[in-house]
Coordinates of N, CA and C and ligand atoms in Angstrom, one line a residue:
L215 N 0.9 -1.2 0.0 CA 0.0 0.0 0.0 C 0.9 1.2 0.0
N216 N 0.6 2.1 -0.9 CA 1.4 3.4 -1.0 C 0.5 4.5 -0.4
P217 N 0.9 4.9 0.8 CA 0.0 5.9 1.5 C -0.1 7.2 0.7
V218 N 0.9 7.6 0.0 CA 0.9 8.9 -0.7 C -0.1 8.8 -1.8
K219 N -0.1 7.7 -2.6 CA -1.0 7.5 -3.7 C -2.5 7.4 -3.1
E220 N -2.6 6.6 -2.1 CA -3.9 6.4 -1.5 C -4.5 7.7 -1.0
N221 N -3.7 8.6 -0.4 CA -4.2 9.8 0.1 C -4.6 10.8 -1.0
S222 N -3.8 10.9 -2.0 CA -4.1 11.9 -3.0 C -5.4 11.4 -3.8
K223 N -5.6 10.1 -3.9 CA -6.7 9.5 -4.6 C -8.0 9.9 -3.8
T224 N -8.0 9.8 -2.5 CA -9.1 10.1 -1.7 C -9.4 11.6 -1.7
Y225 N -8.4 12.4 -1.7 CA -8.5 13.8 -1.7 C -9.2 14.3 -3.0
K226 N -9.0 13.6 -4.1 CA -9.5 14.1 -5.4 C -11.0 13.6 -5.6
H227 N -11.5 12.7 -4.8 CA -12.7 12.1 -5.1 C -13.9 12.6 -4.4
F228 N -14.0 13.9 -4.3 CA -15.3 14.5 -3.8 C -16.3 14.4 -5.0
N229 N -17.5 14.0 -4.7 CA -18.5 14.0 -5.9 C -19.1 15.4 -6.0
N230 N -19.9 15.6 -7.1 CA -20.4 16.9 -7.4 C -21.5 17.4 -6.4
L231 N -22.1 16.5 -5.6 CA -23.1 16.9 -4.7 C -22.6 17.4 -3.4
T232 N -21.4 17.1 -3.0 CA -20.9 17.4 -1.7 C -20.6 18.9 -1.6
C233 N -20.7 19.4 -0.3 CA -20.3 20.8 0.0 C -18.9 20.8 0.6
M234 N -18.3 19.6 0.6 CA -16.9 19.6 1.2 C -16.0 20.3 0.2
E235 N -15.2 21.2 0.8 CA -14.3 22.0 -0.1 C -12.9 22.1 0.6
N236 N -11.9 22.4 -0.2 CA -10.6 22.7 0.3 C -10.3 24.2 0.0
T237 N -9.6 24.8 0.9 CA -9.3 26.2 0.6 C -7.9 26.5 1.2
L238 N -7.2 27.6 0.6 CA -5.9 27.9 1.0 C -5.9 29.1 2.0
V239 N -5.1 29.0 3.1 CA -4.9 30.1 4.0 C -3.4 30.3 4.1
L240 N -3.0 31.6 4.1 CA -1.6 31.9 4.4 C -1.5 32.8 5.6
V241 N -0.7 32.4 6.6 CA -0.4 33.4 7.7 C 0.8 34.2 7.1
K242 N 0.5 35.5 6.8 CA 1.5 36.3 6.1 C 2.7 36.6 7.0
P243 N 3.8 37.1 6.4 CA 5.0 37.3 7.3 C 4.8 38.1 8.5
E244 N 3.9 39.1 8.5 CA 3.6 39.9 9.6 C 3.0 39.0 10.8
G245 N 2.2 38.1 10.4 CA 1.6 37.2 11.4 C 2.6 36.2 12.0
V246 N 3.5 35.8 11.2 CA 4.6 34.9 11.7 C 5.5 35.7 12.6
K247 N 5.9 36.9 12.2 CA 6.8 37.7 13.1 C 6.1 38.2 14.4
R248 N 4.8 38.3 14.3 CA 4.1 38.7 15.6 C 3.7 37.5 16.5
H249 N 4.2 36.4 16.1 CA 4.0 35.1 16.9 C 2.5 34.8 17.1
L250 N 1.8 35.0 15.9 CA 0.3 34.8 16.0 C -0.1 33.5 15.3
I251 N 0.9 32.7 14.8 CA 0.5 31.5 14.1 C -0.4 30.6 14.9
G252 N -0.1 30.4 16.1 CA -0.9 29.5 17.0 C -2.3 30.0 17.1
K253 N -2.4 31.3 17.5 CA -3.8 31.9 17.7 C -4.6 31.9 16.5
I254 N -4.0 32.1 15.3 CA -4.7 32.1 14.0 C -5.2 30.7 13.7
I255 N -4.3 29.7 13.8 CA -4.7 28.3 13.5 C -5.8 27.9 14.5
Q256 N -5.7 28.3 15.7 CA -6.8 27.9 16.7 C -8.2 28.3 16.2
R257 N -8.3 29.5 15.6 CA -9.6 30.0 15.1 C -10.2 29.0 14.2
F258 N -9.4 28.4 13.3 CA -9.9 27.5 12.3 C -10.2 26.1 12.9
E259 N -9.4 25.7 13.8 CA -9.6 24.4 14.5 C -10.9 24.5 15.4
D260 N -11.1 25.7 16.0 CA -12.3 25.9 16.8 C -13.6 25.8 16.0
A261 N -13.5 26.2 14.7 CA -14.6 26.2 13.8 C -14.9 24.8 13.2
G262 N -13.9 23.9 13.5 CA -14.1 22.5 13.1 C -13.5 22.2 11.7
L263 N -12.8 23.2 11.2 CA -12.1 22.9 9.9 C -10.9 22.0 10.1
K264 N -10.7 21.2 9.1 CA -9.6 20.2 9.2 C -8.3 20.7 8.4
I265 N -7.2 20.6 9.1 CA -5.9 20.9 8.4 C -5.5 19.7 7.6
I266 N -5.5 19.8 6.2 CA -5.0 18.6 5.5 C -3.7 18.9 4.8
G267 N -3.1 20.1 5.0 CA -1.7 20.3 4.6 C -1.2 21.6 5.2
M268 N 0.1 21.6 5.6 CA 0.7 22.8 6.2 C 2.2 22.8 6.1
K269 N 2.7 24.0 5.8 CA 4.2 24.1 5.7 C 4.6 25.5 5.8
Q270 N 5.9 25.8 6.1 CA 6.5 27.1 6.1 C 7.2 27.3 4.9
V271 N 6.9 28.4 4.2 CA 7.6 28.7 2.9 C 8.0 30.2 2.8
W272 N 9.1 30.5 2.2 CA 9.6 31.8 2.0 C 9.5 32.0 0.5
V273 N 8.5 32.8 0.0 CA 8.4 32.8 -1.5 C 9.2 34.0 -2.1
D274 N 9.5 33.9 -3.4 CA 10.2 35.0 -4.1 C 9.3 35.8 -4.9
N275 N 9.8 36.8 -5.6 CA 9.0 37.8 -6.3 C 8.2 37.1 -7.4
E276 N 8.8 36.1 -8.1 CA 8.2 35.4 -9.2 C 7.0 34.6 -8.7
F277 N 7.1 34.0 -7.5 CA 6.0 33.2 -7.0 C 4.9 34.1 -6.5
S278 N 5.3 35.3 -6.0 CA 4.2 36.2 -5.6 C 3.4 36.6 -6.8
K279 N 4.0 36.8 -7.9 CA 3.3 37.2 -9.2 C 2.3 36.1 -9.6
Q280 N 2.7 34.9 -9.3 CA 1.8 33.7 -9.7 C 0.6 33.7 -8.7
H281 N 0.9 33.8 -7.4 CA -0.1 33.8 -6.4 C -1.1 34.9 -6.5
Y282 N -0.5 36.1 -6.7 CA -1.4 37.3 -6.8 C -1.6 37.8 -8.2
S283 N -1.7 36.9 -9.2 CA -1.7 37.2 -10.6 C -2.8 38.2 -10.9
E284 N -4.0 38.1 -10.2 CA -5.1 39.0 -10.4 C -4.8 40.5 -10.0
H285 N -3.7 40.7 -9.2 CA -3.4 42.0 -8.7 C -2.2 42.6 -9.3
V286 N -1.4 41.8 -10.1 CA -0.2 42.4 -10.8 C -0.6 43.5 -11.6
G287 N 0.1 44.6 -11.5 CA -0.3 45.8 -12.3 C -1.1 46.9 -11.6
K288 N -1.7 46.5 -10.5 CA -2.5 47.4 -9.7 C -1.6 48.3 -8.9
A289 N -2.1 49.5 -8.5 CA -1.3 50.5 -7.8 C -0.6 49.9 -6.5
F290 N -1.3 49.0 -5.8 CA -0.7 48.5 -4.6 C 0.1 47.2 -4.8
Y291 N 0.2 46.7 -6.0 CA 0.9 45.4 -6.2 C 2.3 45.4 -5.7
E292 N 3.1 46.4 -6.1 CA 4.5 46.4 -5.7 C 4.7 46.3 -4.2
S293 N 3.9 47.0 -3.4 CA 4.1 47.0 -2.0 C 3.6 45.6 -1.5
L294 N 2.6 45.1 -2.1 CA 2.0 43.7 -1.7 C 3.1 42.7 -1.9
E295 N 3.8 42.7 -3.0 CA 4.9 41.8 -3.3 C 6.0 41.8 -2.3
K296 N 6.3 43.1 -1.9 CA 7.4 43.3 -0.9 C 6.9 42.7 0.4
Y297 N 5.7 42.9 0.7 CA 5.1 42.4 2.0 C 5.1 40.9 2.1
I298 N 4.6 40.2 1.0 CA 4.5 38.7 1.0 C 5.8 38.0 0.9
T299 N 6.9 38.8 0.4 CA 8.2 38.1 0.3 C 9.2 38.6 1.4
E300 N 8.7 39.3 2.4 CA 9.6 39.9 3.4 C 10.1 38.9 4.5
G301 N 9.4 37.7 4.5 CA 9.8 36.6 5.4 C 8.9 35.4 5.1
P302 N 9.1 34.3 5.8 CA 8.4 33.1 5.6 C 6.9 33.3 6.0
V303 N 6.1 32.5 5.2 CA 4.6 32.4 5.6 C 4.3 31.0 6.0
I304 N 3.2 30.8 6.6 CA 2.7 29.5 6.9 C 1.6 29.2 5.9
A305 N 1.7 28.2 5.1 CA 0.7 27.9 4.1 C -0.1 26.7 4.6
I306 N -1.4 26.8 4.6 CA -2.3 25.8 5.2 C -3.4 25.5 4.2
V307 N -3.8 24.2 4.0 CA -5.0 23.8 3.3 C -6.0 23.3 4.3
L308 N -7.1 24.0 4.3 CA -8.2 23.6 5.2 C -9.3 23.0 4.5
Q309 N -9.9 22.0 5.1 CA -11.0 21.2 4.5 C -12.3 21.3 5.4
G310 N -13.4 21.5 4.8 CA -14.7 21.5 5.6 C -15.9 21.8 4.7
V311 N -17.0 21.8 5.3 CA -18.3 22.1 4.6 C -18.2 23.6 4.2
N312 N -18.4 23.8 2.9 CA -18.3 25.2 2.3 C -17.1 25.9 2.9
A313 N -16.0 25.3 2.9 CA -14.8 25.8 3.5 C -14.3 27.2 3.0
V314 N -14.5 27.4 1.7 CA -14.1 28.7 1.2 C -14.8 29.8 1.9
E315 N -16.1 29.7 1.9 CA -17.0 30.8 2.5 C -16.8 30.8 4.0
N316 N -16.7 29.7 4.6 CA -16.6 29.6 6.1 C -15.3 30.2 6.6
V317 N -14.2 29.9 5.8 CA -12.9 30.5 6.2 C -12.9 32.0 6.0
R318 N -13.5 32.5 5.0 CA -13.5 34.0 4.8 C -14.3 34.6 5.9
K319 N -15.3 33.9 6.4 CA -16.1 34.4 7.5 C -15.3 34.5 8.8
V320 N -14.5 33.5 9.0 CA -13.6 33.5 10.2 C -12.5 34.6 10.1
V321 N -12.0 34.8 8.8 CA -10.9 35.7 8.6 C -11.4 37.2 8.7
G322 N -12.6 37.5 8.1 CA -13.2 38.8 8.1 C -13.0 39.5 6.8
E323 N -13.2 40.8 6.8 CA -13.1 41.6 5.5 C -11.6 41.9 5.2
S324 N -11.4 42.2 3.9 CA -10.0 42.6 3.5 C -9.4 43.6 4.4
E325 N -10.2 44.6 4.7 CA -9.7 45.8 5.5 C -10.0 45.5 7.0
P326 N -8.9 45.4 7.8 CA -9.1 45.1 9.2 C -10.0 46.1 9.9
K327 N -10.0 47.4 9.5 CA -10.8 48.4 10.1 C -12.3 48.0 10.0
S328 N -12.7 47.4 8.8 CA -14.1 47.0 8.6 C -14.4 45.6 9.1
S329 N -13.4 44.9 9.6 CA -13.7 43.5 10.1 C -14.2 43.6 11.5
P330 N -15.4 42.9 11.7 CA -16.0 42.9 13.1 C -15.1 42.2 14.1
P331 N -15.3 42.5 15.4 CA -14.7 41.7 16.4 C -15.1 40.3 16.3
G332 N -14.2 39.4 16.6 CA -14.5 37.9 16.5 C -13.8 37.4 15.2
T333 N -13.5 38.3 14.3 CA -12.8 37.8 13.1 C -11.3 38.0 13.3
I334 N -10.5 37.2 12.6 CA -9.0 37.3 12.8 C -8.5 38.7 12.5
R335 N -9.0 39.2 11.3 CA -8.5 40.6 10.9 C -9.1 41.7 11.8
G336 N -10.2 41.4 12.4 CA -10.8 42.4 13.3 C -10.2 42.4 14.7
D337 N -9.8 41.2 15.1 CA -9.3 41.1 16.5 C -7.8 41.4 16.6
F338 N -7.0 41.1 15.5 CA -5.5 41.2 15.7 C -4.9 42.4 14.8
A339 N -5.8 43.2 14.2 CA -5.3 44.3 13.4 C -6.4 45.4 13.3
H340 N -6.0 46.6 12.9 CA -7.0 47.6 12.7 C -6.7 48.6 11.6
M341 N -5.8 48.2 10.7 CA -5.4 49.0 9.6 C -6.5 49.3 8.6
S342 N -6.4 50.5 8.0 CA -7.4 50.9 7.0 C -6.8 51.0 5.6
F343 N -7.6 50.9 4.5 CA -7.1 51.1 3.1 C -6.5 52.5 3.0
Q344 N -7.2 53.5 3.6 CA -6.8 54.9 3.4 C -5.4 55.1 4.0
H345 N -5.2 54.6 5.2 CA -3.9 54.8 5.9 C -2.8 54.1 5.1
A346 N -3.1 52.8 4.7 CA -2.0 52.0 4.0 C -1.7 52.8 2.7
D347 N -2.8 53.2 1.9 CA -2.5 53.8 0.6 C -1.8 55.2 0.8
S348 N -2.1 55.9 1.9 CA -1.5 57.2 2.1 C 0.0 57.1 2.3
K349 N 0.4 55.9 2.8 CA 1.8 55.7 3.1 C 2.5 54.9 1.9
G350 N 1.7 54.5 1.0 CA 2.2 53.6 -0.1 C 2.6 52.2 0.4
N351 N 1.9 51.8 1.5 CA 2.1 50.5 2.2 C 1.1 49.5 1.7
P352 N 1.5 48.2 1.9 CA 0.4 47.2 1.6 C -0.5 47.2 2.8
L353 N -1.7 46.7 2.6 CA -2.7 46.7 3.7 C -2.3 45.5 4.5
K354 N -1.8 45.8 5.7 CA -1.4 44.7 6.6 C -2.6 44.1 7.3
N355 N -2.9 42.8 6.8 CA -4.1 42.2 7.3 C -3.8 40.7 7.7
L356 N -2.6 40.4 8.0 CA -2.2 39.2 8.7 C -2.3 37.9 7.9
I357 N -3.3 37.8 7.0 CA -3.7 36.5 6.5 C -4.2 36.6 5.1
H358 N -4.0 35.5 4.4 CA -4.6 35.4 3.0 C -5.6 34.2 3.1
A359 N -6.7 34.3 2.5 CA -7.6 33.2 2.3 C -8.2 33.3 0.9
S360 N -8.3 32.1 0.2 CA -8.9 32.1 -1.1 C -10.2 32.7 -1.1
G361 N -10.5 33.5 -2.2 CA -11.7 34.3 -2.3 C -12.9 33.5 -2.8
N362 N -12.7 32.5 -3.6 CA -13.8 31.6 -4.1 C -13.2 30.3 -4.5
L363 N -14.1 29.3 -4.9 CA -13.7 28.0 -5.1 C -12.7 27.8 -6.2
E364 N -12.9 28.6 -7.3 CA -12.0 28.5 -8.4 C -10.6 29.0 -8.0
E365 N -10.5 30.1 -7.2 CA -9.3 30.6 -6.7 C -8.6 29.6 -5.8
A366 N -9.4 28.9 -5.0 CA -8.9 28.0 -4.0 C -8.2 26.8 -4.8
K367 N -8.9 26.3 -5.8 CA -8.3 25.2 -6.6 C -7.0 25.6 -7.2
K368 N -6.9 26.8 -7.8 CA -5.7 27.3 -8.5 C -4.6 27.5 -7.4
E369 N -5.0 28.1 -6.3 CA -3.9 28.4 -5.3 C -3.4 27.1 -4.6
I370 N -4.3 26.2 -4.3 CA -3.8 24.9 -3.7 C -2.8 24.2 -4.6
S371 N -3.2 24.2 -5.9 CA -2.2 23.4 -6.8 C -0.9 24.2 -7.0
L372 N -1.0 25.5 -6.8 CA 0.3 26.3 -6.8 C 1.2 26.1 -5.6
W373 N 0.6 26.0 -4.5 CA 1.3 25.9 -3.2 C 1.7 24.5 -2.8
F374 N 0.8 23.5 -3.1 CA 1.0 22.1 -2.6 C 1.0 21.1 -3.7
K375 N 1.8 20.1 -3.5 CA 1.8 18.9 -4.4 C 0.7 18.0 -3.7
D376 N 0.1 17.1 -4.6 CA -1.0 16.2 -4.1 C -0.5 15.4 -2.9
Y377 N 0.8 15.0 -2.9 CA 1.3 14.1 -1.8 C 1.5 14.9 -0.5
E378 N 1.4 16.2 -0.5 CA 1.5 17.0 0.7 C 0.1 17.2 1.4
L379 N -0.9 16.7 0.7 CA -2.3 16.8 1.3 C -2.7 15.4 1.8
H380 N -3.4 15.4 3.0 CA -3.6 14.2 3.7 C -5.1 13.9 3.9
S381 N -5.5 12.7 3.8 CA -6.9 12.3 4.0 C -6.9 11.5 5.3
Y382 N -7.6 12.0 6.3 CA -7.7 11.2 7.6 C -8.9 11.7 8.4
K383 N -9.3 11.0 9.4 CA -10.5 11.3 10.2 C -10.2 12.2 11.4
T384 N -11.0 13.1 11.7 CA -10.9 13.8 13.0 C -12.2 13.7 13.7
M385 N -12.3 14.2 15.0 CA -13.5 14.1 15.8 C -14.7 14.8 15.0
Q386 N -14.4 15.8 14.3 CA -15.4 16.6 13.6 C -16.1 15.7 12.6
D387 N -15.4 14.7 12.0 CA -16.1 13.9 10.9 C -17.3 13.1 11.5
Y388 N -17.3 12.8 12.8 CA -18.4 12.1 13.3 C -19.7 13.0 13.3
F389 N -19.5 14.3 13.4 CA -20.6 15.2 13.4 C -21.1 15.5 11.9
L390 N -20.2 15.3 11.0 CA -20.5 15.6 9.6 C -21.2 14.5 8.9
E391 N -21.0 13.2 9.4 CA -21.5 12.1 8.6 C -23.0 11.9 8.8
Ligands
ADP23 P1 -8.2 39.6 0.3 O1 -6.8 39.2 0.8 O2 -9.2 39.9 1.3 O3 -8.7 38.5 -0.7 P2 -7.6 41.2 -2.1 O4 -7.5 39.9 -2.9 O5 -8.5 42.2 -2.7 O6 -8.0 40.9 -0.6 O7 -6.1 41.8 -2.0 C1 -5.0 41.0 -1.7 C2 -4.1 41.7 -0.7 O8 -3.6 42.9 -1.2 C3 -4.9 42.1 0.6 O9 -5.1 41.1 1.5 C4 -4.0 43.3 1.1 O10 -2.9 42.8 1.8 C5 -3.5 43.9 -0.2 N1 -4.3 45.0 -0.7 C6 -5.6 45.0 -1.3 N2 -6.0 46.2 -1.6 C7 -5.1 47.1 -1.2 C8 -5.0 48.5 -1.2 N3 -5.9 49.3 -1.7 N4 -3.8 49.1 -0.7 C9 -2.9 48.3 -0.2 N5 -2.9 46.9 -0.1 C10 -4.0 46.3 -0.6
MG24 MG1 -8.1 37.9 -2.6

């Protein structure tokens, strides 16, 4: 039995009816440097989302352009690239029911100022678009989360190989069956 093969096979075999989804989260360099990795991951575990892949990666400018391809050319892109490449990030693949939408709910709005208490961006940051743009800075918001299912699929295949994603049971699965 090849566990790598077995796992990637299980991972790929969601049928069309299921609401089970995988999504990508990054703890950005700011979150790593502020020692917030544990607190951020706790929020997702508390919500019952399953970690099926996780690693620390320090990306270069080229990789940033691939990950943020939709933003390349925008006024803030240069500062965003500098931000995401300034230190290592924690890359995580989370799995759960409507995981893309549920993770964005836990994360909050793009702008920490507009993110309500209880969200990661609302509780651990307070930066506004206006302040960031007035300084020519990136909007420091601690975390990246895929915006929709299509983006999630593209981003997961960019950041992870199939064999880095794992299929296993957690306590939460007993409530989902
Ligand atoms: P999200 O991360 O919520 O999906 P976007 O995809 O719109 O947000 O933007 C990607 C990242 O680019 C944001 O998380 C933020 O760090 C940065 N960013 C977005 N808009 C601005 C802006 N107007 N000024 C500075 N940085 C920005
Ligand atoms: Mg986005």
